[in-house]
mmCIF file of C-alpha atoms in Angstrom:
data_model
loop_
_atom_site.group_PDB
_atom_site.id
_atom_site.type_symbol
_atom_site.label_atom_id
_atom_site.label_comp_id
_atom_site.label_asym_id
_atom_site.label_seq_id
_atom_site.Cartn_x
_atom_site.Cartn_y
_atom_site.Cartn_z
ATOM 1 C CA MET A 1 110.935 26.721 81.354
ATOM 2 C CA LYS A 2 113.523 28.855 83.183
ATOM 3 C CA ARG A 3 112.930 31.720 80.765
ATOM 4 C CA ILE A 4 109.159 31.594 81.385
ATOM 5 C CA LEU A 5 109.750 31.648 85.147
ATOM 6 C CA TYR A 6 112.150 34.564 84.766
ATOM 7 C CA TYR A 7 109.594 36.596 82.764
ATOM 8 C CA PHE A 8 106.849 35.718 85.237
ATOM 9 C CA CYS A 9 108.978 37.004 88.171
ATOM 10 C CA LEU A 10 109.867 40.113 86.198
ATOM 11 C CA CYS A 11 106.177 40.833 85.547
ATOM 12 C CA VAL A 12 105.243 40.336 89.205
ATOM 13 C CA PHE A 13 108.043 42.646 90.382
ATOM 14 C CA SER A 14 107.133 45.261 87.755
ATOM 15 C CA ALA A 15 103.503 45.191 88.906
ATOM 16 C CA GLN A 16 104.655 45.654 92.481
ATOM 17 C CA LEU A 17 106.811 48.524 91.533
ATOM 18 C CA VAL A 18 104.014 50.301 89.617
ATOM 19 C CA ALA A 19 101.573 49.760 92.539
ATOM 20 C CA SER A 20 104.160 51.038 95.048
ATOM 21 C CA GLU A 21 105.181 54.193 93.135
ATOM 22 C CA PRO A 22 102.824 56.688 94.942
ATOM 23 C CA GLY A 23 103.901 55.366 98.329
ATOM 24 C CA ILE A 24 107.567 55.600 97.355
ATOM 25 C CA GLN A 25 106.982 59.215 96.380
ATOM 26 C CA TYR A 26 105.466 59.905 99.813
ATOM 27 C CA PHE A 27 108.470 58.254 101.390
ATOM 28 C CA GLN A 28 110.967 60.260 99.316
ATOM 29 C CA LYS A 29 109.194 63.485 100.242
ATOM 30 C CA HIS A 30 109.545 62.497 103.947
ATOM 31 C CA GLN A 31 105.755 62.131 104.259
ATOM 32 C CA TYR A 32 106.174 59.006 106.363
ATOM 33 C CA GLN A 33 102.622 58.929 107.782
ATOM 34 C CA LYS A 34 101.165 58.977 104.264
ATOM 35 C CA SER A 35 103.664 56.401 103.087
ATOM 36 C CA GLN A 36 102.834 54.189 106.016
ATOM 37 C CA GLN A 37 99.111 54.426 105.323
ATOM 38 C CA TYR A 38 99.600 53.795 101.609
ATOM 39 C CA PHE A 39 101.710 50.684 102.068
ATOM 40 C CA ALA A 40 99.580 49.284 104.844
ATOM 41 C CA ALA A 41 96.534 49.530 102.491
ATOM 42 C CA LEU A 42 98.544 48.026 99.659
ATOM 43 C CA LEU A 43 99.524 45.023 101.825
ATOM 44 C CA LYS A 44 95.854 44.359 102.521
ATOM 45 C CA GLN A 45 95.485 43.720 98.741
ATOM 46 C CA ASP A 46 98.812 41.880 98.247
ATOM 47 C CA LYS A 47 100.509 40.399 101.305
ATOM 48 C CA LYS A 48 103.550 39.326 99.262
ATOM 49 C CA ASN A 49 104.375 42.793 97.895
ATOM 50 C CA VAL A 50 108.005 42.946 98.988
ATOM 51 C CA LEU A 51 108.346 46.691 98.172
ATOM 52 C CA ALA A 52 105.292 47.439 100.300
ATOM 53 C CA HIS A 53 106.818 45.528 103.275
ATOM 54 C CA TYR A 54 110.100 47.295 102.765
ATOM 55 C CA TYR A 55 108.780 50.812 102.506
ATOM 56 C CA LEU A 56 106.245 50.242 105.253
ATOM 57 C CA GLY A 57 109.060 49.143 107.488
ATOM 58 C CA ARG A 58 111.208 52.118 106.475
ATOM 59 C CA SER A 59 108.324 54.505 107.069
ATOM 60 C CA LEU A 60 107.650 53.070 110.537
ATOM 61 C CA PHE A 61 111.399 53.257 111.262
ATOM 62 C CA GLN A 62 111.447 56.931 110.362
ATOM 63 C CA MET A 63 108.456 57.522 112.648
ATOM 64 C CA GLY A 64 110.282 55.822 115.561
ATOM 65 C CA GLN A 65 108.042 52.725 115.584
ATOM 66 C CA TYR A 66 110.894 50.260 115.565
ATOM 67 C CA ARG A 67 109.114 47.025 116.567
ATOM 68 C CA PRO A 68 106.454 47.196 113.841
ATOM 69 C CA ALA A 69 109.167 48.383 111.450
ATOM 70 C CA ALA A 70 111.129 45.234 112.204
ATOM 71 C CA THR A 71 108.092 43.082 111.545
ATOM 72 C CA SER A 72 107.626 44.566 108.084
ATOM 73 C CA LEU A 73 111.309 44.475 107.250
ATOM 74 C CA LEU A 74 111.469 40.849 108.371
ATOM 75 C CA GLN A 75 108.726 40.091 105.873
ATOM 76 C CA ALA A 76 110.643 41.883 103.146
ATOM 77 C CA SER A 77 113.880 40.026 103.929
ATOM 78 C CA ASN A 78 112.025 36.678 103.998
ATOM 79 C CA LEU A 79 110.346 37.341 100.658
ATOM 80 C CA ARG A 80 113.688 38.519 99.100
ATOM 81 C CA PRO A 81 116.502 37.090 101.121
ATOM 82 C CA ASP A 82 119.017 38.130 98.405
ATOM 83 C CA GLN A 83 118.545 41.829 99.059
ATOM 84 C CA SER A 84 121.239 43.366 101.205
ATOM 85 C CA ARG A 85 119.257 46.554 101.984
ATOM 86 C CA TYR A 86 116.359 44.591 103.458
ATOM 87 C CA HIS A 87 118.699 42.822 105.922
ATOM 88 C CA TYR A 88 120.446 46.116 106.694
ATOM 89 C CA TRP A 89 117.295 47.932 107.590
ATOM 90 C CA LEU A 90 116.015 44.968 109.504
ATOM 91 C CA ALA A 91 119.164 45.004 111.634
ATOM 92 C CA ARG A 92 118.808 48.741 112.119
ATOM 93 C CA ALA A 93 115.201 48.346 113.267
ATOM 94 C CA TYR A 94 116.191 45.584 115.693
ATOM 95 C CA GLY A 95 119.064 47.792 116.911
ATOM 96 C CA GLU A 96 116.868 50.774 117.587
ATOM 97 C CA SER A 97 114.253 48.547 119.219
ATOM 98 C CA ALA A 98 117.000 47.151 121.443
ATOM 99 C CA ARG A 99 118.137 50.644 122.411
ATOM 100 C CA TYR A 100 114.730 51.308 124.037
ATOM 101 C CA SER A 101 114.304 47.836 125.546
ATOM 102 C CA ASN A 102 115.183 46.155 128.812
ATOM 103 C CA PHE A 103 118.303 44.030 129.195
ATOM 104 C CA ILE A 104 116.403 40.731 128.579
ATOM 105 C CA ARG A 105 114.934 41.918 125.274
ATOM 106 C CA GLN A 106 118.306 43.358 124.271
ATOM 107 C CA ALA A 107 119.872 39.927 124.801
ATOM 108 C CA PHE A 108 117.119 38.411 122.639
ATOM 109 C CA LEU A 109 117.609 40.972 119.844
ATOM 110 C CA ALA A 110 121.421 40.968 119.809
ATOM 111 C CA PRO A 111 121.898 37.860 117.635
ATOM 112 C CA LYS A 112 119.208 39.143 115.236
ATOM 113 C CA ILE A 113 121.044 42.419 114.884
ATOM 114 C CA ARG A 114 124.336 40.702 114.210
ATOM 115 C CA ARG A 115 122.844 38.292 111.713
ATOM 116 C CA GLY A 116 121.115 41.099 109.823
ATOM 117 C CA PHE A 117 124.290 43.118 109.445
ATOM 118 C CA GLU A 118 126.308 40.061 108.586
ATOM 119 C CA ALA A 119 123.826 39.079 105.907
ATOM 120 C CA ALA A 120 123.790 42.604 104.481
ATOM 121 C CA ALA A 121 127.592 42.729 104.347
ATOM 122 C CA ARG A 122 127.801 39.213 102.858
ATOM 123 C CA LEU A 123 125.205 40.013 100.131
ATOM 124 C CA ASP A 124 126.815 43.310 99.253
ATOM 125 C CA PRO A 125 130.475 43.335 100.313
ATOM 126 C CA GLU A 126 130.809 46.968 99.059
ATOM 127 C CA SER A 127 128.035 48.279 101.301
ATOM 128 C CA ILE A 128 129.763 50.698 103.588
ATOM 129 C CA ASP A 129 126.622 51.133 105.630
ATOM 130 C CA ALA A 130 126.298 47.395 106.275
ATOM 131 C CA ARG A 131 129.952 47.169 107.342
ATOM 132 C CA ILE A 132 129.646 50.272 109.597
ATOM 133 C CA GLY A 133 126.593 48.676 111.184
ATOM 134 C CA LEU A 134 128.480 45.419 111.735
ATOM 135 C CA ALA A 135 131.525 47.262 113.133
ATOM 136 C CA ASN A 136 129.270 49.194 115.507
ATOM 137 C CA TYR A 137 127.648 45.980 116.596
ATOM 138 C CA TYR A 138 130.980 44.381 117.329
ATOM 139 C CA MET A 139 132.093 47.492 119.235
ATOM 140 C CA GLN A 140 128.996 47.782 121.414
ATOM 141 C CA ALA A 141 127.925 44.168 122.002
ATOM 142 C CA PRO A 142 129.278 42.326 125.021
ATOM 143 C CA ARG A 143 131.710 39.535 124.248
ATOM 144 C CA MET A 144 129.126 36.804 125.168
ATOM 145 C CA MET A 145 126.865 38.304 122.431
ATOM 146 C CA GLY A 146 129.581 38.313 119.762
ATOM 147 C CA GLY A 147 131.152 41.682 120.481
ATOM 148 C CA SER A 148 134.868 41.876 119.586
ATOM 149 C CA LYS A 149 137.378 44.626 119.061
ATOM 150 C CA ALA A 150 139.212 42.389 116.596
ATOM 151 C CA LEU A 151 136.141 41.812 114.535
ATOM 152 C CA ALA A 152 135.310 45.530 114.616
ATOM 153 C CA LEU A 153 138.805 46.254 113.358
ATOM 154 C CA GLN A 154 138.386 43.723 110.522
ATOM 155 C CA GLN A 155 135.272 45.603 109.406
ATOM 156 C CA ALA A 156 137.154 48.919 109.640
ATOM 157 C CA ALA A 157 139.857 47.482 107.397
ATOM 158 C CA ALA A 158 137.241 46.359 104.850
ATOM 159 C CA ILE A 159 135.626 49.827 105.002
ATOM 160 C CA SER A 160 138.998 51.458 104.531
ATOM 161 C CA LYS A 161 139.415 49.581 101.221
ATOM 162 C CA LEU A 162 136.099 51.178 100.091
ATOM 163 C CA ASP A 163 136.419 54.600 101.716
ATOM 164 C CA THR A 164 139.610 55.532 103.535
ATOM 165 C CA VAL A 165 138.128 58.345 105.607
ATOM 166 C CA GLU A 166 135.153 56.243 106.786
ATOM 167 C CA GLY A 167 137.434 53.370 107.696
ATOM 168 C CA GLN A 168 139.718 55.601 109.718
ATOM 169 C CA LEU A 169 136.717 57.100 111.535
ATOM 170 C CA ILE A 170 135.622 53.616 112.538
ATOM 171 C CA VAL A 171 139.103 52.794 113.795
ATOM 172 C CA ALA A 172 139.077 56.021 115.820
ATOM 173 C CA LEU A 173 135.680 55.122 117.326
ATOM 174 C CA ILE A 174 136.903 51.684 118.208
ATOM 175 C CA TYR A 175 139.876 53.046 120.131
ATOM 176 C CA GLU A 176 137.851 55.829 121.697
ATOM 177 C CA ARG A 177 135.361 53.302 122.963
ATOM 178 C CA GLN A 178 138.134 51.083 124.289
ATOM 179 C CA LYS A 179 139.621 54.073 126.134
ATOM 180 C CA LYS A 180 136.276 54.738 127.873
ATOM 181 C CA ASN A 181 135.938 51.150 129.033
#
């Protein structure tokens, strides 16, 4: 029974990949408007196409449409909660949305940003991008929203184990930010 379920899931994912291929090519060629249109149309046919949600969100993100990007990326991360990159890009979309929002909305988005980066780092401990995102969150967030120099330094140490230069850059940013405050 497990084998049948495995093959069924494999077939569904393969079909989604084939259907998504033209849109992925648009995305890779930086044709984000065409990619966005392609994946929006694809989602009208199949609302559970995780790749369509992901690439629609990424396309919208690249076009600076952060709130709709977060909506699509949230769908992708809900459909495939085991995928680090979906959580990472969801956190990025929330973060960019917060950057252009008022203080109240920022406070609402802060825990979502943190949870997204934490999930991405937990699911893929070797993801330098996820750890950098988490370190940046800890550096920038106020203490009452989970910001912490100590936690940022923990992420910097984890990054250093993967890439010494990146880790040292994060440490330098942490101390530079502390000096400004």
